[in-house]
């Protein structure tokens, strides 16, 4: 099906059909209606360029995903795929920006006609990009929540609640001293929102339940994970529950516990925060709080499409965490 077929059916020239699609020239209401009716009858699908011209849009959104130190790239790519898939379902492409350019990068991409809107990831509590996002002429959505979210549109997992639900699960099993093996130190130095909120929920829930909390920032390299686990077991022998919020550290942590002669869950219970496949493919399968990358990316795109349509959007959308019990947690072992 070509534009000439529509023109012949409507009794107009191909250029008239093009003008109806692009809106670049005034066409009488009667002619426009006749062309649109022919498009409907014939089932003609304008190509993406024509649709973009008609709406004065690029039909492209930018995903700002800076690959900074401490970022676990496989999980970051799960977010990227979810955004791309959801955008394609809405006939939009995605421009992926991975350099840590800060507010300068936002101004650069917004200063062109390349994109209609922007999705921003790796959000810090005091993110330097926030003031720029408030003044850009482009709609934006953040996957993450800064300390001051006024005038923004944000979506995230409720990481405070995620930290809490992990402690609540372990406390229910009788564990009285629990550790959080957290993100690499560079993530905390940047005051990345998801990492800080997980710690806050973890520590608050522990205090409220009379559980002793310990937070251990940890690099992901196996040798460093093993050293952190060794120091934890040596210096805090009462720890019987561990929450891991560091995806690449999960396998080395389980290896280090086995090397130390600690059975999971017989001696130590382990809860992970991360993608389902990380938990289900571990040995033993891990009790976990799911990181819903597909839902988070899809929600971000849906919110951005609402903003492009001038619809009202909530300031903050928090996805409630879901803990799935598996074989890595059990009642605290009896004291000798």
Coordinates of C-alpha atoms in Angstrom, one line a residue:
X1 CA 0.0 0.0 0.0
X2 CA 1.4 3.3 -1.1
X3 CA 0.4 7.0 -0.7
X4 CA -0.6 7.0 -4.4
X5 CA -3.2 4.3 -3.7
X6 CA -4.8 6.5 -1.1
X7 CA -4.7 9.5 -3.4
X8 CA -6.4 7.5 -6.2
X9 CA -9.1 6.2 -3.9
X10 CA -9.8 9.7 -2.5
X11 CA -9.6 11.4 -5.9
X12 CA -6.8 13.8 -4.9
X13 CA -3.1 14.1 -5.7
X14 CA -0.4 12.3 -3.7
X15 CA 0.9 15.6 -2.5
X16 CA -2.5 16.4 -1.0
X17 CA -2.4 13.1 1.0
X18 CA 1.1 14.1 2.1
X19 CA -0.1 17.5 3.3
X20 CA -3.0 15.9 5.2
X21 CA -0.5 13.6 7.0
X22 CA 2.1 16.3 7.7
X23 CA -0.2 19.2 8.4
X24 CA 2.3 21.5 6.5
X25 CA -0.4 23.1 4.3
X26 CA -4.0 24.0 5.0
X27 CA -6.4 21.5 3.3
X28 CA -10.2 22.0 3.2
X29 CA -12.2 20.1 5.8
X30 CA -14.1 18.2 3.1
X31 CA -10.9 17.1 1.3
X32 CA -9.2 16.2 4.6
X33 CA -12.1 14.1 5.7
X34 CA -12.2 12.3 2.3
X35 CA -8.5 11.5 2.6
X36 CA -8.8 10.3 6.1
X37 CA -11.7 8.1 5.1
X38 CA -9.7 6.5 2.3
X39 CA -6.8 5.9 4.8
X40 CA -9.3 4.1 7.1
X41 CA -11.0 2.1 4.3
X42 CA -7.7 1.0 2.7
X43 CA -6.0 0.3 6.0
X44 CA -3.0 2.5 5.0
X45 CA -0.3 2.8 7.6
X46 CA 1.8 6.0 7.3
X47 CA 5.5 5.4 7.8
X48 CA 7.1 6.7 11.0
X49 CA 8.5 9.9 9.3
X50 CA 5.0 10.9 8.2
X51 CA 3.5 10.4 11.6
X52 CA 6.3 12.4 13.2
X53 CA 5.7 15.3 10.8
X54 CA 2.0 15.2 11.4
X55 CA 2.5 15.5 15.2
X56 CA 5.6 17.8 15.0
X57 CA 7.4 15.1 17.1
X58 CA 10.5 13.0 16.6
X59 CA 8.8 9.9 18.1
X60 CA 12.0 9.4 20.0
X61 CA 12.7 9.5 23.8
X62 CA 16.1 9.8 25.5
X63 CA 17.1 7.4 28.2
X64 CA 19.9 8.9 30.3
X65 CA 21.7 6.0 32.0
X66 CA 25.2 7.0 33.0
X67 CA 27.4 3.9 33.4
X68 CA 29.3 5.3 36.4
X69 CA 31.5 3.3 38.9
X70 CA 29.4 0.9 41.0
X71 CA 26.7 0.4 38.3
X72 CA 25.9 -3.2 37.6
X73 CA 25.6 -3.2 33.9
X74 CA 23.5 -6.3 33.4
X75 CA 20.7 -4.9 35.7
X76 CA 21.1 -1.5 34.1
X77 CA 20.5 -3.1 30.7
X78 CA 17.3 -4.8 32.0
X79 CA 16.0 -1.3 32.7
X80 CA 17.1 -0.2 29.2
X81 CA 15.4 -3.1 27.5
X82 CA 12.1 -2.5 29.5
X83 CA 12.1 1.2 28.4
X84 CA 12.9 0.3 24.8
X85 CA 10.2 -2.4 24.6
X86 CA 7.6 -0.2 26.2
X87 CA 8.5 2.7 24.0
X88 CA 8.2 0.6 20.8
X89 CA 4.8 -0.5 21.9
X90 CA 3.9 3.2 21.7
X91 CA 5.7 3.6 18.3
X92 CA 8.6 5.5 19.8
X93 CA 12.4 4.8 19.5
X94 CA 14.9 5.3 22.3
X95 CA 18.2 7.2 22.2
X96 CA 20.4 5.7 24.9
X97 CA 22.9 8.1 26.6
X98 CA 25.5 6.4 28.8
X99 CA 28.1 9.1 29.5
X100 CA 28.0 10.8 32.9
X101 CA 27.5 14.3 31.3
X102 CA 25.2 15.6 34.0
X103 CA 23.2 18.7 33.4
X104 CA 25.3 19.6 30.3
X105 CA 24.2 16.4 28.6
X106 CA 20.6 17.1 29.3
X107 CA 20.8 20.6 27.8
X108 CA 22.6 19.1 24.8
X109 CA 20.0 16.6 24.0
X110 CA 17.1 18.9 24.8
X111 CA 18.6 21.6 22.5
X112 CA 18.0 19.5 19.4
X113 CA 14.9 18.2 17.8
X114 CA 16.1 14.6 18.2
X115 CA 13.9 13.7 21.2
X116 CA 10.4 14.5 22.6
X117 CA 11.1 13.6 26.2
X118 CA 13.7 12.3 28.6
X119 CA 13.9 9.4 31.1
X120 CA 16.6 9.8 33.7
X121 CA 18.2 7.0 35.8
X122 CA 20.8 6.6 38.5
X123 CA 19.2 9.4 40.5
X124 CA 21.0 10.8 43.5
X125 CA 19.4 12.4 46.6
X126 CA 21.0 15.7 45.7
X127 CA 21.1 15.2 42.0
X128 CA 22.7 18.1 40.1
X129 CA 20.5 17.4 37.1
X130 CA 17.3 18.2 38.9
X131 CA 17.3 22.0 38.5
X132 CA 18.0 21.6 34.8
X133 CA 15.1 19.1 34.4
X134 CA 12.7 21.6 36.0
X135 CA 13.6 24.3 33.4
X136 CA 13.9 22.2 30.2
X137 CA 11.2 22.6 27.6
X138 CA 11.1 18.8 27.3
X139 CA 8.9 16.5 29.5
X140 CA 11.0 14.2 31.8
X141 CA 10.5 11.2 34.1
X142 CA 13.0 10.0 36.7
X143 CA 13.5 6.3 37.6
X144 CA 14.5 7.2 41.1
X145 CA 13.5 9.8 43.6
X146 CA 15.7 12.8 44.7
X147 CA 15.4 14.4 48.1
X148 CA 13.4 17.3 46.6
X149 CA 10.9 15.9 44.0
X150 CA 8.8 19.1 43.7
X151 CA 7.8 19.7 40.1
X152 CA 9.1 16.4 38.9
X153 CA 7.7 13.1 37.9
X154 CA 9.4 10.1 39.5
X155 CA 8.8 6.3 39.6
X156 CA 10.8 3.8 41.7
X157 CA 10.6 0.7 43.8
X158 CA 9.9 1.6 47.4
X159 CA 13.4 0.8 48.5
X160 CA 12.8 2.0 52.1
X161 CA 10.0 -0.6 52.3
X162 CA 12.2 -3.2 50.6
X163 CA 14.8 -2.8 53.4
X164 CA 12.1 -3.0 56.0
X165 CA 10.5 -6.2 54.6
X166 CA 13.8 -8.0 54.5
X167 CA 14.4 -7.3 58.2
X168 CA 10.8 -8.1 59.1
X169 CA 11.1 -11.5 57.4
X170 CA 14.4 -12.3 59.3
X171 CA 13.0 -11.1 62.6
X172 CA 9.9 -13.2 62.2
X173 CA 12.3 -16.2 61.9
X174 CA 13.9 -15.2 65.2
X175 CA 17.1 -13.6 63.9
X176 CA 18.4 -10.9 66.3
X177 CA 21.5 -9.7 64.5
X178 CA 21.4 -9.1 60.8
X179 CA 23.8 -7.6 58.3
X180 CA 23.3 -5.7 55.0
X181 CA 25.9 -6.4 52.4
X182 CA 25.4 -3.2 50.4
X183 CA 26.4 -1.4 47.3
X184 CA 30.0 -0.4 46.4
X185 CA 31.3 2.6 48.5
X186 CA 31.2 4.8 45.4
X187 CA 27.4 4.4 45.2
X188 CA 27.0 5.7 48.7
X189 CA 29.5 8.5 48.2
X190 CA 27.2 9.8 45.4
X191 CA 24.3 9.4 47.8
X192 CA 22.4 7.4 45.2
X193 CA 18.7 7.4 46.3
X194 CA 17.9 3.7 46.0
X195 CA 20.9 2.7 48.0
X196 CA 20.4 5.2 50.8
X197 CA 16.7 4.4 51.1
X198 CA 17.4 0.7 51.4
X199 CA 19.8 1.3 54.3
X200 CA 17.3 3.7 56.0
X201 CA 14.5 1.1 55.9
X202 CA 16.8 -1.7 56.9
X203 CA 18.1 0.2 60.0
X204 CA 14.7 1.6 61.0
X205 CA 12.9 -1.7 60.9
X206 CA 15.7 -3.4 62.8
X207 CA 15.6 -0.8 65.6
X208 CA 11.8 -1.0 65.8
X209 CA 12.0 -4.8 66.2
X210 CA 14.9 -4.8 68.6
X211 CA 17.2 -6.4 66.0
X212 CA 20.9 -5.3 65.8
X213 CA 21.7 -4.0 62.3
X214 CA 25.1 -3.9 60.6
X215 CA 25.7 -2.3 57.2
X216 CA 28.7 -3.3 55.1
X217 CA 29.3 -1.5 51.8
X218 CA 31.0 -3.9 49.5
X219 CA 32.8 -4.0 46.2
X220 CA 31.6 -6.7 43.8
X221 CA 35.0 -8.4 43.1
X222 CA 35.0 -11.9 44.5
X223 CA 38.1 -11.4 46.6
X224 CA 36.7 -8.3 48.2
X225 CA 33.3 -10.0 48.9
X226 CA 35.2 -12.9 50.5
X227 CA 37.2 -10.5 52.6
X228 CA 34.0 -8.7 53.7
X229 CA 32.3 -11.9 54.6
X230 CA 35.3 -13.2 56.5
X231 CA 35.5 -10.0 58.5
X232 CA 31.8 -10.1 59.2
X233 CA 31.9 -13.6 60.5
X234 CA 35.0 -13.0 62.6
X235 CA 34.0 -9.6 64.1
X236 CA 30.3 -10.3 64.5
X237 CA 29.8 -14.0 65.2
X238 CA 26.2 -13.4 66.3
X239 CA 25.1 -12.4 62.8
X240 CA 22.7 -15.1 61.6
X241 CA 20.9 -13.2 58.8
X242 CA 22.3 -11.4 55.8
X243 CA 20.5 -9.2 53.3
X244 CA 22.4 -8.7 50.0
X245 CA 21.7 -5.5 48.0
X246 CA 24.5 -6.0 45.5
X247 CA 23.7 -8.3 42.6
X248 CA 27.2 -9.3 41.5
X249 CA 28.2 -10.0 45.2
X250 CA 25.6 -12.7 45.6
X251 CA 27.5 -15.7 44.2
X252 CA 30.8 -14.8 45.8
X253 CA 29.0 -14.3 49.1
X254 CA 27.5 -17.8 49.0
X255 CA 30.9 -19.2 48.0
X256 CA 32.5 -17.4 51.0
X257 CA 29.9 -18.8 53.4
X258 CA 30.5 -22.3 52.1
X259 CA 34.3 -21.9 52.4
X260 CA 33.8 -20.8 56.0
X261 CA 31.8 -23.9 56.7
X262 CA 28.5 -22.0 57.1
X263 CA 25.4 -23.7 55.8
X264 CA 22.7 -21.6 54.1
X265 CA 20.1 -21.6 55.7
X266 CA 21.2 -23.9 58.5
X267 CA 23.7 -21.5 60.0
X268 CA 23.0 -18.2 58.1
X269 CA 19.9 -17.1 56.4
X270 CA 20.3 -15.0 53.2
X271 CA 17.9 -12.6 51.5
X272 CA 18.7 -10.8 48.2
X273 CA 17.3 -7.7 46.7
X274 CA 17.5 -8.1 42.9
X275 CA 16.0 -9.6 39.8
X276 CA 14.1 -12.9 40.1
X277 CA 16.5 -14.9 38.0
X278 CA 19.4 -13.9 40.3
X279 CA 17.5 -15.5 43.2
X280 CA 16.1 -18.6 41.4
X281 CA 19.4 -19.6 39.8
X282 CA 21.4 -19.4 43.0
X283 CA 22.2 -22.5 45.1
X284 CA 20.2 -22.6 47.2
X285 CA 17.4 -20.5 45.6
X286 CA 17.3 -17.3 47.5
X287 CA 14.5 -15.7 49.4
X288 CA 14.4 -12.3 47.6
X289 CA 12.7 -9.0 47.1
X290 CA 12.1 -8.7 43.4
X291 CA 13.6 -5.8 41.5
X292 CA 10.7 -5.2 39.0
X293 CA 12.8 -3.7 36.1
X294 CA 10.2 -4.4 33.5
X295 CA 7.4 -2.7 35.5
X296 CA 9.6 0.3 36.5
X297 CA 10.7 0.9 32.9
X298 CA 7.1 0.5 31.6
X299 CA 5.7 2.8 34.2
X300 CA 8.3 5.5 33.3
X301 CA 7.5 5.3 29.6
X302 CA 3.7 5.4 30.4
X303 CA 4.2 8.5 32.6
X304 CA 6.3 10.2 29.9
X305 CA 3.6 9.5 27.3
X306 CA 1.0 11.0 29.6
X307 CA 3.2 14.2 30.0
X308 CA 3.6 14.4 26.2
X309 CA -0.2 14.3 26.0
X310 CA -0.4 17.1 28.6
X311 CA -2.1 14.8 31.1
X312 CA -1.6 15.2 34.8
X313 CA 0.9 12.9 36.4
X314 CA 1.7 12.1 40.0
X315 CA 4.9 13.5 41.5
X316 CA 6.0 10.2 42.9
X317 CA 4.9 6.7 42.0
X318 CA 6.3 4.0 44.3
X319 CA 6.0 0.3 43.5
X320 CA 5.5 -1.8 46.6
X321 CA 8.1 -4.5 47.2
X322 CA 7.3 -8.2 47.1
X323 CA 9.3 -10.7 49.1
X324 CA 9.3 -14.3 47.8
X325 CA 10.4 -16.9 50.4
X326 CA 12.7 -19.6 49.0
X327 CA 15.2 -22.1 50.4
X328 CA 17.8 -19.6 51.8
X329 CA 16.0 -18.5 54.9
X330 CA 15.0 -20.5 58.0
X331 CA 14.6 -20.1 61.7
X332 CA 17.7 -18.8 63.6
X333 CA 19.8 -21.7 64.7
X334 CA 19.7 -22.6 68.4
X335 CA 22.5 -21.0 70.5
X336 CA 25.0 -23.5 71.8

